One Martini backbone bead per residue (centre of mass of N, CA, C, O) as a GRO file, in nm:
protein
  153
    1MET     BB    1  12.004  13.693  10.883
    2ALA     BB    2  11.719  13.598  10.791
    3THR     BB    3  11.828  13.336  10.656
    4ARG     BB    4  11.856  13.183  10.937
    5SER     BB    5  11.598  13.218  11.074
    6TYR     BB    6  11.439  13.074  10.909
    7LYS     BB    7  11.577  12.819  10.882
    8TRP     BB    8  11.510  12.774  11.207
    9THR     BB    9  11.183  12.770  11.167
   10ILE     BB   10  11.172  12.514  10.967
   11ILE     BB   11  11.300  12.320  11.166
   12SER     BB   12  11.114  12.363  11.403
   13PHE     BB   13  10.864  12.262  11.265
   14PHE     BB   14  10.961  11.981  11.232
   15ILE     BB   15  10.996  11.872  11.489
   16SER     BB   16  10.718  11.931  11.601
   17LEU     BB   17  10.598  11.753  11.401
   18PHE     BB   18  10.714  11.491  11.463
   19PHE     BB   19  10.635  11.494  11.800
   20ILE     BB   20  10.327  11.521  11.724
   21VAL     BB   21  10.385  11.189  11.541
   22LEU     BB   22  10.577  11.034  11.765
   23VAL     BB   23  10.370  11.125  12.036
   24GLY     BB   24  10.102  11.251  12.049
   25LEU     BB   25   9.928  11.052  11.923
   26PRO     BB   26   9.986  10.781  12.097
   27SER     BB   27   9.841  10.962  12.353
   28TYR     BB   28   9.565  10.978  12.239
   29ILE     BB   29   9.502  10.698  12.170
   30ALA     BB   30   9.536  10.614  12.503
   31ALA     BB   31   9.336  10.763  12.615
   32ASP     BB   32   9.139  10.625  12.543
   33ALA     BB   33   9.171  10.377  12.609
   34PHE     BB   34   9.162  10.424  12.916
   35ASP     BB   35   8.854  10.495  12.891
   36VAL     BB   36   8.755  10.254  12.826
   37LYS     BB   37   8.892  10.076  13.083
   38ASP     BB   38   8.685  10.253  13.251
   39ASN     BB   39   8.420  10.200  13.165
   40LEU     BB   40   8.459   9.880  13.229
   41ASN     BB   41   8.475   9.928  13.515
   42THR     BB   42   8.195  10.037  13.570
   43ALA     BB   43   8.027   9.790  13.435
   44VAL     BB   44   8.131   9.573  13.655
   45LYS     BB   45   8.047   9.709  13.894
   46ASN     BB   46   7.744   9.733  13.782
   47ASP     BB   47   7.667   9.459  13.639
   48ASP     BB   48   7.699   9.519  13.296
   49VAL     BB   49   7.691   9.324  13.020
   50GLN     BB   50   7.700   9.510  12.784
   51GLY     BB   51   7.917   9.695  12.854
   52THR     BB   52   8.147   9.482  12.885
   53LYS     BB   53   8.124   9.402  12.592
   54LYS     BB   54   8.208   9.659  12.482
   55GLY     BB   55   8.466   9.720  12.630
   56LEU     BB   56   8.623   9.470  12.508
   57ASN     BB   57   8.566   9.562  12.194
   58ASP     BB   58   8.748   9.802  12.214
   59LEU     BB   59   8.992   9.680  12.311
   60ARG     BB   60   9.059   9.499  12.083
   61TYR     BB   61   9.052   9.752  11.871
   62TYR     BB   62   9.337   9.843  12.021
   63SER     BB   63   9.508   9.614  12.023
   64ALA     BB   64   9.496   9.593  11.693
   65LEU     BB   65   9.615   9.899  11.668
   66SER     BB   66   9.908   9.823  11.805
   67LYS     BB   67   9.979   9.627  11.599
   68LYS     BB   68   9.944   9.806  11.330
   69TRP     BB   69  10.209   9.957  11.497
   70GLY     BB   70  10.396   9.760  11.645
   71LEU     BB   71  10.303   9.837  11.969
   72GLU     BB   72  10.210   9.569  12.132
   73TRP     BB   73  10.477   9.581  12.360
   74LEU     BB   74  10.312   9.829  12.473
   75ALA     BB   75  10.068   9.737  12.522
   76ASP     BB   76  10.052   9.486  12.686
   77ARG     BB   77  10.196   9.616  12.945
   78TYR     BB   78   9.980   9.872  13.001
   79LEU     BB   79   9.670   9.827  12.864
   80PHE     BB   80   9.664   9.445  12.845
   81ASP     BB   81   9.771   9.294  13.135
   82ASP     BB   82   9.416   9.217  13.204
   83PHE     BB   83   9.241   9.137  13.011
   84ALA     BB   84   9.161   8.793  13.055
   85LEU     BB   85   9.008   8.918  13.317
   86TYR     BB   86   8.792   9.001  13.200
   87GLU     BB   87   8.648   8.790  13.070
   88SER     BB   88   8.639   8.632  13.316
   89VAL     BB   89   8.397   8.833  13.397
   90TYR     BB   90   8.217   8.816  13.161
   91ASP     BB   91   8.168   8.492  13.252
   92ILE     BB   92   8.064   8.555  13.549
   93LEU     BB   93   7.789   8.754  13.462
   94ILE     BB   94   7.665   8.543  13.241
   95GLY     BB   95   7.705   8.240  13.455
   96ASP     BB   96   8.008   8.100  13.347
   97ASN     BB   97   8.186   8.038  13.583
   98GLN     BB   98   8.372   7.806  13.486
   99ARG     BB   99   8.502   7.916  13.229
  100GLY     BB  100   8.627   8.155  13.455
  101ILE     BB  101   8.805   7.950  13.623
  102LYS     BB  102   8.951   7.816  13.414
  103ASN     BB  103   9.067   8.103  13.278
  104LEU     BB  104   9.233   8.187  13.608
  105GLU     BB  105   9.453   7.947  13.649
  106SER     BB  106   9.663   8.121  13.506
  107HIS     BB  107   9.671   8.330  13.805
  108LYS     BB  108   9.769   8.232  14.066
  109ASN     BB  109   9.971   8.557  14.149
  110ASP     BB  110   9.640   8.696  14.178
  111TYR     BB  111   9.443   8.821  14.374
  112ARG     BB  112   9.200   8.890  14.173
  113ALA     BB  113   9.160   8.581  14.050
  114ASP     BB  114   9.128   8.491  14.354
  115HIS     BB  115   8.866   8.639  14.378
  116MET     BB  116   8.699   8.529  14.122
  117ILE     BB  117   8.688   8.275  14.213
  118GLY     BB  118   8.528   8.286  14.450
  119ILE     BB  119   8.280   8.401  14.326
  120ALA     BB  120   8.218   8.177  14.126
  121ARG     BB  121   8.170   7.968  14.338
  122PHE     BB  122   7.949   8.137  14.517
  123ARG     BB  123   7.761   8.105  14.258
  124ASP     BB  124   7.744   7.808  14.207
  125ILE     BB  125   7.628   7.730  14.512
  126GLN     BB  126   7.400   7.859  14.495
  127ALA     BB  127   7.247   7.769  14.274
  128GLN     BB  128   7.226   7.486  14.425
  129PHE     BB  129   7.085   7.597  14.649
  130ARG     BB  130   6.829   7.694  14.538
  131GLU     BB  131   6.737   7.455  14.368
  132GLU     BB  132   6.717   7.266  14.590
  133ILE     BB  133   6.509   7.441  14.810
  134LYS     BB  134   6.283   7.473  14.605
  135THR     BB  135   6.082   7.243  14.711
  136VAL     BB  136   6.128   7.271  14.976
  137LYS     BB  137   5.939   7.301  15.317
  138ASP     BB  138   6.093   7.210  15.537
  139LYS     BB  139   6.274   7.383  15.781
  140LYS     BB  140   6.494   7.153  15.861
  141VAL     BB  141   6.540   7.054  15.539
  142ARG     BB  142   6.676   7.341  15.502
  143ASP     BB  143   6.868   7.378  15.746
  144GLY     BB  144   7.018   7.111  15.622
  145ILE     BB  145   7.125   7.227  15.358
  146ALA     BB  146   7.234   7.514  15.451
  147ASN     BB  147   7.425   7.358  15.648
  148LYS     BB  148   7.594   7.220  15.407
  149TYR     BB  149   7.623   7.515  15.214
  150ALA     BB  150   7.818   7.643  15.444
  151LYS     BB  151   8.065   7.444  15.446
  152ARG     BB  152   8.130   7.474  15.117
  153VAL     BB  153   8.205   7.829  15.186
   0.00000   0.00000   0.00000
């Protein structure tokens, strides 16, 4: 009887070890990836260009890691499904609004992309308005310029 319980103890140990390797390690890595994604969201909300760039680089690392492990299909579906949106947000944060809009054109049915396109277009119009109104001193001319840009928005 003692040998039989010893045998089952060893079998249970190897089953547990297999479960830890099969489920535990990928779950641990996925948790880290979600922390990186959460930090990236915080950086975007705070208009932190450096934090956003670091977050994108960290997500690229986890994307490469998932490809290396052969879990690219799973990671792309659940972790990196909105990676292109984050890249476009970075473009908009650094002031390259046209590039951000161009990258978001392929996400026509995503409300987040539409929202970011609106933000990028508004920032472009705002920059044009500031540039044009900078040299004008006459209040009536300034009001006319403001009305012209208000209609565009």
